[in-house]
Coordinates of C-alpha atoms and ligand atoms in Angstrom, one line a residue:
M256 CA 0.0 0.0 0.0
R257 CA 1.1 3.6 -0.6
K258 CA 2.4 5.3 2.5
S259 CA 2.1 9.0 3.4
I260 CA 2.7 11.2 6.3
A261 CA 1.4 14.6 7.3
T262 CA 4.2 17.2 7.5
V263 CA 2.9 18.2 11.0
S264 CA 4.2 14.8 12.3
V265 CA 7.9 15.7 12.1
S266 CA 10.1 18.6 13.1
G267 CA 11.9 21.0 10.8
T268 CA 11.2 23.4 8.0
L269 CA 9.0 22.3 5.2
T270 CA 11.9 21.5 2.9
E271 CA 13.7 19.6 5.7
K272 CA 10.5 17.7 6.3
L273 CA 10.1 16.7 2.7
A274 CA 13.7 15.6 2.4
A275 CA 13.5 13.4 5.5
I276 CA 10.1 12.0 4.6
A277 CA 11.4 11.0 1.1
A278 CA 14.6 9.5 2.6
A279 CA 12.4 7.4 5.0
G280 CA 10.8 5.9 1.9
F281 CA 7.3 7.5 2.0
D282 CA 5.4 7.8 -1.3
G283 CA 3.5 10.9 -0.4
V284 CA 2.8 13.7 2.0
E285 CA -0.1 15.7 3.4
I286 CA 1.0 19.3 3.5
F287 CA -0.1 21.0 6.6
E288 CA -1.1 24.5 5.8
N289 CA 1.0 26.1 8.5
D290 CA 4.2 24.5 7.1
L291 CA 3.5 26.1 3.8
L292 CA 2.6 29.5 5.3
V293 CA 5.8 29.8 7.2
S294 CA 7.9 28.6 4.3
P295 CA 9.9 31.1 2.2
H296 CA 9.3 29.0 -0.9
P297 CA 6.4 29.6 -3.2
P298 CA 4.0 26.7 -3.7
E299 CA 5.4 26.0 -7.2
E300 CA 8.9 25.4 -5.7
I301 CA 7.5 23.1 -3.0
R302 CA 5.7 21.2 -5.8
A303 CA 8.9 20.8 -7.7
R304 CA 10.9 19.9 -4.6
A305 CA 8.4 17.1 -3.7
A306 CA 8.4 15.9 -7.3
D307 CA 12.2 15.8 -7.4
L308 CA 12.1 13.7 -4.2
G309 CA 9.6 11.3 -5.7
L310 CA 6.8 12.4 -3.3
T311 CA 3.2 13.1 -4.3
I312 CA 1.3 15.7 -2.5
D313 CA -1.7 13.6 -1.5
L314 CA -3.6 16.2 0.6
Y315 CA -3.7 19.8 1.6
Q316 CA -5.1 20.6 5.0
P317 CA -6.9 21.7 7.1
F318 CA -9.7 23.9 5.9
R319 CA -11.7 24.8 9.0
D320 CA -15.1 26.0 10.1
F321 CA -16.7 26.0 6.7
E322 CA -20.1 24.3 6.8
C323 CA -23.4 25.2 8.3
V324 CA -22.9 28.9 8.9
P325 CA -25.3 31.8 8.4
G326 CA -25.6 33.2 4.9
P327 CA -23.1 36.1 5.0
L328 CA -20.5 33.9 6.6
L329 CA -21.0 31.2 3.9
A330 CA -20.2 33.7 1.2
A331 CA -16.9 34.6 3.0
N332 CA -16.1 31.0 3.5
L333 CA -16.6 30.2 -0.1
E334 CA -14.3 33.1 -0.9
R335 CA -11.7 31.7 1.5
A336 CA -12.0 28.3 -0.2
E337 CA -11.4 29.9 -3.7
H338 CA -8.0 31.1 -2.3
K339 CA -7.2 27.6 -1.1
F340 CA -8.0 26.0 -4.4
R341 CA -5.7 28.4 -6.2
V342 CA -2.9 27.6 -3.7
M343 CA -3.6 23.9 -4.3
E344 CA -3.3 24.4 -8.1
R345 CA 0.1 26.0 -7.7
L346 CA 1.1 23.2 -5.3
G347 CA -0.2 20.4 -7.6
A348 CA -2.5 19.0 -4.8
D349 CA -6.0 17.9 -5.7
L350 CA -7.5 16.8 -2.3
L351 CA -8.5 19.3 0.4
L352 CA -9.3 18.1 3.9
V353 CA -12.3 20.0 5.4
C354 CA -12.7 19.3 9.1
S355 CA -16.1 19.5 10.8
N356 CA -17.0 23.0 12.1
V357 CA -16.0 23.7 15.8
S358 CA -17.2 27.3 15.8
P359 CA -20.1 28.5 17.9
A360 CA -21.4 30.1 14.8
T361 CA -22.3 26.8 13.2
I362 CA -25.9 25.6 13.1
R363 CA -27.1 22.1 14.0
D364 CA -28.7 21.2 10.6
D365 CA -27.5 18.2 8.5
D366 CA -29.5 19.3 5.5
L367 CA -27.7 22.7 5.6
A368 CA -24.3 21.1 6.1
A369 CA -24.9 18.9 3.1
E370 CA -26.0 21.8 1.0
H371 CA -22.9 23.8 1.9
L372 CA -20.5 21.0 1.3
R373 CA -22.2 20.4 -2.0
L374 CA -21.6 24.0 -3.0
L375 CA -18.0 23.7 -1.9
A376 CA -17.6 20.5 -3.9
E377 CA -19.0 22.2 -7.0
R378 CA -16.5 25.0 -6.7
A379 CA -13.6 22.6 -6.0
A380 CA -14.5 20.5 -9.0
E381 CA -14.0 23.6 -11.2
H382 CA -10.4 23.6 -10.0
G383 CA -9.9 19.9 -10.4
V384 CA -10.0 19.6 -6.6
R385 CA -11.8 17.1 -4.5
V386 CA -13.0 17.6 -0.9
A387 CA -12.6 15.1 2.0
Y388 CA -14.8 15.9 5.0
E389 CA -13.5 14.7 8.4
A390 CA -15.3 14.6 11.7
L391 CA -13.1 16.1 14.4
A392 CA -13.8 14.3 17.7
W393 CA -14.6 17.7 19.1
G394 CA -16.6 19.1 16.2
R395 CA -19.5 21.2 17.4
H396 CA -22.2 19.2 15.8
V397 CA -20.5 16.7 13.6
N398 CA -18.0 14.7 15.7
E399 CA -18.7 11.0 14.7
Y400 CA -17.3 9.5 11.5
L401 CA -20.7 8.0 10.5
H402 CA -22.3 11.4 11.0
A403 CA -19.7 13.0 8.6
W404 CA -20.4 10.2 6.1
R405 CA -24.2 10.8 6.4
V406 CA -23.7 14.4 5.5
V407 CA -21.4 13.5 2.6
N408 CA -23.9 11.0 1.4
M409 CA -26.7 13.6 1.5
A410 CA -24.6 16.1 -0.4
D411 CA -24.2 13.5 -3.1
H412 CA -21.4 15.1 -5.2
P413 CA -18.7 13.2 -7.0
A414 CA -16.0 15.7 -5.7
L415 CA -17.1 15.2 -2.1
G416 CA -16.0 12.2 0.0
T417 CA -15.0 11.6 3.6
C418 CA -11.7 11.4 5.4
L419 CA -11.4 8.9 8.2
D420 CA -9.0 9.6 11.0
S421 CA -8.3 6.7 13.4
F422 CA -7.7 9.1 16.3
H423 CA -11.1 10.8 16.0
I424 CA -12.9 7.4 15.7
L425 CA -11.2 5.5 18.4
S426 CA -10.7 8.3 20.9
R427 CA -14.5 8.5 21.1
G428 CA -14.9 4.8 21.5
S429 CA -16.7 4.5 18.2
D430 CA -16.7 1.0 16.7
P431 CA -14.8 1.1 13.4
I432 CA -16.9 -1.8 12.0
G433 CA -19.3 0.9 10.7
I434 CA -16.6 1.9 8.1
E435 CA -17.6 -1.2 6.1
A436 CA -21.0 0.5 5.3
I437 CA -19.2 3.4 3.5
P438 CA -18.6 2.7 -0.2
G439 CA -14.8 2.6 -0.6
E440 CA -14.7 5.2 -3.4
K441 CA -16.3 7.7 -1.0
I442 CA -13.5 7.2 1.5
F443 CA -11.2 9.8 0.0
F444 CA -8.5 9.5 2.6
L445 CA -7.4 7.5 5.7
Q446 CA -5.3 9.1 8.4
L447 CA -3.6 7.0 11.1
A448 CA -2.6 7.9 14.6
D449 CA -2.3 5.8 17.7
A450 CA -2.4 7.3 21.3
P451 CA -1.9 6.2 24.8
L452 CA -5.1 5.8 26.8
L453 CA -5.5 9.1 28.7
A454 CA -8.5 10.4 30.6
M455 CA -8.4 14.0 29.3
D456 CA -10.1 16.5 27.1
V457 CA -10.1 14.9 23.6
L458 CA -8.7 18.0 21.8
Q459 CA -5.7 18.2 24.2
W460 CA -5.2 14.5 23.8
S461 CA -5.2 14.8 20.0
R462 CA -3.0 17.8 19.7
H463 CA -0.3 16.7 22.1
H464 CA -0.3 12.9 22.6
R465 CA -0.9 11.2 19.3
C466 CA 1.8 8.7 18.3
F467 CA 2.6 6.3 15.6
P468 CA 0.7 3.0 15.2
G469 CA 2.0 0.5 17.7
Q470 CA 3.1 3.1 20.2
G471 CA -0.2 3.5 21.9
T472 CA -3.2 1.4 22.8
F473 CA -5.6 1.7 19.8
D474 CA -6.3 -1.4 17.6
L475 CA -5.3 0.2 14.3
A476 CA -5.0 -3.0 12.4
R477 CA -8.7 -3.7 12.9
L478 CA -9.6 -0.2 11.8
V479 CA -7.5 -0.5 8.7
R480 CA -8.9 -3.9 7.9
H481 CA -12.5 -2.5 8.0
T482 CA -11.4 0.4 5.7
L483 CA -9.8 -2.0 3.2
N484 CA -12.9 -4.2 3.4
A485 CA -15.0 -1.2 2.4
G486 CA -12.9 -0.9 -0.7
Y487 CA -10.6 2.0 0.2
A488 CA -7.6 2.1 -2.1
G489 CA -5.8 5.3 -1.1
P490 CA -2.7 5.6 1.0
L491 CA -2.1 4.9 4.7
S492 CA -1.2 8.3 6.0
L493 CA 0.3 9.1 9.4
E494 CA -1.1 12.3 11.0
V495 CA 0.5 12.8 14.4
F496 CA 0.5 15.8 16.7
N497 CA 3.0 15.1 19.4
D498 CA 5.0 17.6 21.5
H499 CA 8.1 15.3 21.6
F500 CA 8.0 14.5 17.9
R501 CA 8.0 18.2 17.2
Q502 CA 11.4 18.5 18.9
A503 CA 13.0 15.2 17.9
G504 CA 15.3 14.7 14.9
T505 CA 13.4 15.0 11.6
G506 CA 14.9 12.0 9.9
R507 CA 14.7 9.8 12.9
T508 CA 11.0 10.5 13.4
A509 CA 10.2 10.0 9.7
R510 CA 12.0 6.6 9.8
D511 CA 10.2 5.7 13.0
G512 CA 6.9 6.5 11.3
M513 CA 7.9 4.3 8.3
R514 CA 8.8 1.5 10.7
S515 CA 5.3 1.8 12.3
L516 CA 3.6 1.4 8.9
I517 CA 5.8 -1.6 7.9
A518 CA 4.9 -3.2 11.2
L519 CA 1.2 -2.4 10.7
E520 CA 1.3 -4.0 7.2
G521 CA 2.9 -7.1 8.7
E522 CA 0.1 -7.2 11.3
L523 CA -2.5 -6.8 8.5
E524 CA -1.0 -9.7 6.6
G525 CA -1.2 -11.8 9.8
A526 CA 2.6 -12.2 9.9
S527 CA 3.8 -13.3 13.3
H528 CA 7.3 -12.4 14.6
P529 CA 9.7 -14.9 13.1
S530 CA 11.8 -15.2 16.3
V531 CA 10.5 -13.9 19.6
P532 CA 13.4 -14.2 22.1
T533 CA 13.1 -16.9 24.7
G534 CA 15.6 -15.7 27.2
F535 CA 18.7 -13.6 27.9
A536 CA 21.9 -15.1 26.5
F537 CA 24.0 -12.4 28.1
A538 CA 24.3 -8.8 29.2
E539 CA 27.5 -7.1 28.2
L540 CA 29.1 -4.4 30.3
G541 CA 31.8 -2.0 29.0
G542 CA 34.5 -0.8 31.3
T543 CA 36.0 -3.4 33.6
G544 CA 38.0 -2.9 36.8
E545 CA 35.5 -2.6 39.7
L546 CA 32.9 -4.5 37.8
G547 CA 34.8 -7.8 38.1
E548 CA 35.0 -7.2 41.9
V549 CA 31.3 -6.6 42.1
L550 CA 30.5 -9.6 40.1
G551 CA 32.8 -11.7 42.2
A552 CA 31.0 -10.4 45.3
L553 CA 27.6 -11.4 43.8
G554 CA 28.9 -14.9 43.4
F555 CA 29.9 -14.8 39.7
A556 CA 33.0 -16.5 38.5
R557 CA 35.1 -15.7 35.5
T558 CA 34.4 -18.8 33.4
G559 CA 35.9 -17.8 30.1
A560 CA 37.6 -15.3 27.9
H561 CA 37.0 -14.4 24.2
A562 CA 39.6 -16.0 21.9
T563 CA 40.3 -12.8 20.0
K564 CA 38.8 -9.8 21.9
P565 CA 39.4 -8.3 25.4
V566 CA 36.1 -9.7 26.7
E567 CA 35.6 -11.9 29.7
L568 CA 32.6 -14.2 30.4
W569 CA 31.4 -14.2 34.0
S570 CA 28.7 -16.6 34.9
Q571 CA 26.5 -18.1 37.6
G572 CA 23.8 -20.6 36.8
E573 CA 22.3 -19.4 33.5
A574 CA 23.2 -15.8 34.2
R575 CA 26.0 -14.7 31.9
L576 CA 27.7 -11.3 32.0
L577 CA 30.3 -10.2 29.5
L578 CA 32.9 -7.6 30.6
N579 CA 34.3 -5.8 27.7
A580 CA 37.6 -3.9 28.3
T581 CA 37.6 -2.2 24.8
G582 CA 37.8 1.6 25.2
T583 CA 38.0 3.6 28.4
Q584 CA 34.4 4.4 29.1
A585 CA 32.8 4.5 32.6
P586 CA 31.1 1.2 33.4
A587 CA 27.9 0.9 31.3
L588 CA 25.6 -1.7 29.8
V589 CA 26.6 -1.8 26.1
A590 CA 24.8 -4.9 24.7
I591 CA 22.2 -7.5 25.4
G592 CA 22.3 -10.9 23.9
L593 CA 18.9 -12.6 23.4
D594 CA 18.3 -16.3 22.9
S595 CA 16.6 -16.4 19.5
P596 CA 14.9 -19.5 18.1
H597 CA 15.9 -18.4 14.6
P598 CA 18.7 -15.7 14.7
T599 CA 18.9 -15.2 10.9
G600 CA 15.1 -14.8 10.7
A601 CA 15.3 -12.3 13.6
V602 CA 18.0 -10.3 11.8
K603 CA 16.1 -10.2 8.5
H604 CA 13.0 -9.1 10.3
A605 CA 14.9 -6.3 12.1
E606 CA 16.3 -5.2 8.7
S607 CA 12.9 -5.1 7.2
L608 CA 11.9 -2.8 10.0
L609 CA 14.8 -0.4 9.2
S610 CA 17.1 -1.6 11.9
P611 CA 20.2 -2.5 9.9
V612 CA 22.8 -5.0 11.2
L613 CA 25.7 -3.2 12.9
P614 CA 29.1 -3.5 11.4
R615 CA 31.3 -5.8 13.6
E616 CA 34.8 -7.0 13.6
R617 CA 34.9 -10.7 13.5
A618 CA 37.9 -13.1 13.3
P619 CA 37.4 -16.0 10.9
E620 CA 37.1 -18.5 13.8
D621 CA 34.5 -16.4 15.7
A622 CA 31.0 -17.7 15.8
P623 CA 28.6 -15.7 13.6
L624 CA 26.6 -13.2 15.7
D625 CA 24.7 -10.2 14.5
A626 CA 23.4 -7.2 16.4
V627 CA 21.2 -4.2 15.7
A628 CA 21.1 -0.9 17.6
A629 CA 18.2 -0.2 20.0
P630 CA 17.1 3.5 19.9
D631 CA 19.3 4.3 22.9
G632 CA 22.4 2.8 21.2
T633 CA 22.4 -0.4 23.2
E634 CA 23.4 -3.3 20.9
I635 CA 21.0 -6.1 20.7
F636 CA 22.4 -9.5 19.6
F637 CA 20.4 -12.4 18.3
C638 CA 22.0 -15.6 19.7
D639 CA 21.9 -19.3 19.4
T640 CA 24.4 -21.1 21.6
A641 CA 27.3 -20.9 19.2
W642 CA 28.6 -17.6 20.7
L643 CA 29.5 -19.4 23.9
T644 CA 32.2 -21.5 22.2
D645 CA 34.2 -18.2 21.5
F646 CA 34.8 -18.1 25.3
G647 CA 36.3 -21.6 25.7
P648 CA 35.0 -24.6 27.5
G649 CA 34.5 -23.2 31.0
A650 CA 31.6 -24.6 33.0
A651 CA 29.1 -22.3 34.7
A652 CA 29.6 -21.5 38.3
P653 CA 27.0 -22.8 40.8
G654 CA 25.3 -20.3 43.1
E655 CA 22.0 -18.9 44.2
I656 CA 21.7 -16.7 41.1
T657 CA 20.0 -18.6 38.3
H658 CA 19.4 -16.2 35.3
I659 CA 18.9 -12.6 34.2
D660 CA 15.4 -11.6 35.2
H661 CA 15.2 -8.3 33.4
V662 CA 17.2 -5.4 32.1
A663 CA 16.2 -1.8 32.6
L664 CA 17.4 0.9 30.3
T665 CA 16.9 4.7 30.5
Q666 CA 15.6 6.2 27.2
P667 CA 16.3 9.6 25.9
L668 CA 13.1 11.7 26.5
H669 CA 12.3 12.3 22.9
Y670 CA 12.7 8.7 21.8
F671 CA 10.6 6.9 24.4
D672 CA 7.9 6.1 21.9
E673 CA 10.5 5.0 19.4
A674 CA 12.0 2.6 21.9
A675 CA 8.6 1.1 22.7
L676 CA 7.9 0.5 19.0
F677 CA 11.4 -0.9 18.5
Y678 CA 11.1 -3.5 21.3
R679 CA 7.5 -4.4 20.2
S680 CA 8.0 -4.6 16.4
V681 CA 11.7 -5.5 16.0
L682 CA 12.1 -7.9 19.0
G683 CA 8.5 -9.0 19.3
L684 CA 8.0 -8.0 23.0
Q685 CA 4.6 -7.0 24.3
P686 CA 4.0 -3.9 26.3
Q687 CA 3.0 -4.6 29.9
E688 CA 2.4 -2.0 32.7
S689 CA 3.3 1.7 32.3
L690 CA 4.0 3.7 35.4
E691 CA 5.0 7.1 36.7
L692 CA 7.3 7.1 39.6
P693 CA 8.3 10.0 41.8
D694 CA 12.1 10.8 41.9
P695 CA 13.4 13.4 44.3
Y696 CA 14.2 15.6 41.3
G697 CA 11.5 14.7 38.8
L698 CA 9.2 12.0 37.6
L699 CA 10.2 8.8 36.1
R700 CA 8.1 7.3 33.4
S701 CA 8.5 3.5 33.0
K702 CA 7.1 0.9 30.6
A703 CA 7.6 -2.8 31.0
M704 CA 7.8 -5.0 27.9
S705 CA 8.1 -8.8 27.9
S706 CA 8.2 -11.7 25.5
A707 CA 4.7 -12.8 26.6
P708 CA 2.8 -12.0 29.8
G709 CA 5.2 -13.5 32.3
G710 CA 7.6 -14.4 29.5
D711 CA 11.3 -15.0 30.0
V712 CA 12.6 -11.8 28.4
R713 CA 11.6 -8.8 30.4
M714 CA 12.8 -5.3 29.7
V715 CA 11.9 -2.1 31.5
L716 CA 12.2 1.2 29.6
N717 CA 12.5 4.3 31.7
I718 CA 12.6 7.9 30.8
A719 CA 14.0 10.2 33.4
Q720 CA 12.0 13.5 33.4
V721 CA 14.4 15.0 35.9
G722 CA 16.8 17.9 35.9
A723 CA 19.8 18.1 33.7
G724 CA 22.9 16.3 35.0
H725 CA 21.0 13.1 35.8
T726 CA 22.9 10.0 35.0
P727 CA 20.9 7.7 32.7
W728 CA 21.1 4.7 34.9
Q729 CA 20.7 1.2 33.5
H730 CA 20.4 -2.0 35.5
V731 CA 20.6 -5.7 35.2
A732 CA 18.3 -7.7 37.5
L733 CA 19.5 -11.1 38.5
A734 CA 17.1 -13.8 39.6
T735 CA 18.0 -15.8 42.7
G736 CA 16.4 -18.9 44.1
D737 CA 17.0 -17.7 47.7
L738 CA 17.2 -14.0 48.1
L739 CA 17.6 -14.0 51.9
A740 CA 20.6 -16.3 51.6
T741 CA 22.1 -14.0 48.9
A742 CA 21.4 -11.0 51.1
R743 CA 22.9 -12.5 54.2
R744 CA 26.1 -13.3 52.4
L745 CA 26.3 -9.8 50.9
R746 CA 25.5 -8.1 54.1
A747 CA 28.2 -10.1 55.9
D748 CA 31.0 -9.9 53.4
H749 CA 30.3 -6.8 51.3
P750 CA 28.0 -4.4 53.2
D751 CA 29.2 -1.4 51.3
L752 CA 28.0 -2.8 48.1
L753 CA 24.3 -2.7 49.1
L754 CA 22.0 0.2 48.8
P755 CA 21.0 1.3 52.4
I756 CA 17.2 1.4 52.8
P757 CA 15.7 3.9 55.2
A758 CA 14.0 2.6 58.4
N759 CA 10.9 4.7 57.5
Y760 CA 10.3 2.2 54.6
Y761 CA 10.2 -0.8 57.0
D762 CA 7.9 1.0 59.5
D763 CA 5.5 1.5 56.6
L764 CA 6.0 -2.0 55.1
E765 CA 5.5 -3.7 58.4
A766 CA 2.2 -1.8 58.9
R767 CA 1.0 -3.0 55.4
H768 CA 2.2 -6.6 55.4
D769 CA 3.2 -9.2 57.9
V770 CA 6.8 -9.6 56.8
D771 CA 9.9 -11.3 58.2
P772 CA 11.8 -8.8 60.4
E773 CA 14.9 -10.1 58.7
L774 CA 14.0 -8.0 55.7
R775 CA 14.7 -4.8 57.7
E776 CA 18.0 -6.2 59.0
L777 CA 19.2 -7.2 55.5
G778 CA 17.8 -4.1 53.7
V779 CA 15.6 -6.3 51.4
L780 CA 12.6 -4.7 49.7
Y781 CA 9.3 -6.4 49.4
D782 CA 6.1 -6.4 47.3
R783 CA 3.1 -8.6 47.1
D784 CA 0.4 -8.8 44.4
E785 CA -3.3 -9.2 44.7
H786 CA -3.0 -13.0 44.2
G787 CA -0.4 -13.4 47.0
G788 CA 2.6 -13.5 44.6
E789 CA 5.6 -12.1 46.3
F790 CA 8.7 -10.2 45.2
L791 CA 11.8 -9.8 47.3
H792 CA 14.6 -7.6 45.9
L793 CA 17.7 -5.6 46.7
Y794 CA 20.0 -3.3 44.9
T795 CA 23.7 -2.7 44.7
I796 CA 25.3 0.7 44.6
T797 CA 25.8 2.2 41.1
I798 CA 29.1 1.6 39.3
G799 CA 29.5 4.1 36.4
R800 CA 26.1 4.0 34.9
V801 CA 25.1 0.5 36.0
F802 CA 23.8 -1.1 39.1
F803 CA 22.5 -4.6 39.8
E804 CA 19.2 -5.8 41.3
I805 CA 18.8 -9.2 42.8
V806 CA 15.2 -10.5 42.7
Q807 CA 13.2 -13.4 43.8
R808 CA 9.7 -14.0 42.4
T809 CA 7.3 -16.4 44.1
G810 CA 3.7 -17.3 43.5
G811 CA 3.6 -16.0 39.9
Y812 CA 4.5 -12.4 40.8
Q813 CA 4.8 -10.6 37.4
G814 CA 5.7 -7.0 38.4
Y815 CA 8.9 -5.2 39.2
G816 CA 8.3 -3.9 42.7
A817 CA 7.2 -0.5 41.3
L818 CA 6.0 0.6 44.7
N819 CA 9.6 0.4 46.0
A820 CA 11.2 2.2 43.1
P821 CA 10.8 5.7 44.6
I822 CA 12.7 4.5 47.7
R823 CA 15.5 3.2 45.5
L824 CA 15.6 6.4 43.5
A825 CA 15.8 8.6 46.6
V826 CA 18.6 6.5 48.1
Q827 CA 20.5 6.5 44.8
H828 CA 20.2 10.3 44.6
A829 CA 21.4 10.6 48.3
G830 CA 24.5 8.8 47.2
Q831 CA 25.0 10.9 44.1
P832 CA 23.3 14.2 44.7
M833 CA 22.7 15.9 41.4
M834 CA 22.0 19.5 42.6
S835 CA 24.5 21.7 44.3
Q836 CA 22.9 22.9 47.5
Ligands
DHB49 O1 -6.4 19.3 15.6 C1 -6.9 19.7 14.5 O2 -7.4 20.8 14.4 C2 -6.9 18.8 13.4 C3 -6.8 19.3 12.1 C4 -6.8 18.4 11.0 C5 -6.9 17.1 11.2 O3 -6.9 16.2 10.2 C6 -7.0 16.6 12.5 O4 -7.2 15.3 12.6 C7 -7.0 17.4 13.6
MG50 MG1 -7.1 14.1 10.9

């Protein structure tokens, strides 16, 4: 299917937008009027620029507050429309979006609306222009897509059709099945936007929080399927108003939009992910030194070394950590290895979603292993078991720690939605709970993703909406079969390694739950879910950008101890104050 995007969806000047949109592989654009008005280039030049880039101008928009107005205003509105038609002729655009009237001057009268839109269509046709009427979710009288269609149907003019916009339809909770009752040739255009579920005024929700398909909670595949069933043959066009996208890199956002449409097409075709990861093969940490000591204290043993690179393998049970001494950076999580049932399939799938394989140095004897970059730069490797042979024959060390439970990464503010889409579409993880957590100097937004509800690959994406100077922390959570035993040993042998937990926390915890007093003595945090599942966890201090969490889940507990995260954040900040007093 043809793919388009509204210029309002990305940052930049109009010519920057066009270049980035073409580079991302789109076929066409919706020109948002404001982008043209503020451009120093005349419409003819924009037309030529788009043509040179191989882009069609599929729509010009929006034309507002036209229909159902008293007589004198109608004449003025038709005059206003004539001007738009002339601009569109210069631009080479032949479809005008008219959104339903929001003005207090509009009259509640469908016959009148149809009559006015018919007049508009007649004038448009004289310029070779067609008109697509769209119900804004906050339109004064027309705010439902089937209402807009009824008016279009009553007007009965070949140059008048409707424009469907997934946000306006789904934000109001309308059932998109009704789309199938509209003749496909009367659906002149389809705009797609997703959004997170928010209880707020629908206009504010639309203007600030729209996002690309797959980044929110709407079922866009279902809506598109109904539209295709109706016989719609036009483009899938992204129309996103988003405060962060307006500030983010133009090319990056355009590429992300293209990725969302490729993933959506895959969903429409019923394609399942070729290789959803089944576990963590390893987590790789850059910068060594102290890290080896910490891993030793946590019960890990150095069980191998890479044959050709300065990389050590530390293991305990099925938990494997690589320490990479290349470069001189502060300790940080640089890569994640995922057990992939079909690594080459996973890599091909990633490439089809615009995540190219990273260039890597590889000695002839090294096992083949490919990685792609996550939006925050973390390398994601798709592994079978061959990679382990590069580290020699060493056996895993026994210990309480059994495997990597989850990995938490801090995302750049403007790329949080991009990260969510990456983990969902490229890796096949499903979004789980989203939370907002208080930090002493801001608010932390967090989204958990996993290979299935309760699956073996769990990732937590955080964005730190805190003051400048905050370290983007990352952490690796290690599962233990006996957290109290691990805690006792650490408390006895390496007390400085553990994050101290305030007594106030235990005073409150003991009032809420009947817990073992040893939790307080050991500095162990506790959570319980509504089914009685329990979560015991503790944290190490931060080394460079990384810290470790040790966790024990019992009784099917699926969360991450979110209730305790603010305690952890406050203690971490106390150790590393970010504001000069
Ligand atoms: O927010 C708006 O005004 C607006 C304008 C044009 C659209 O197509 C739309 O969906 C919303
Ligand atoms: Mg729209």
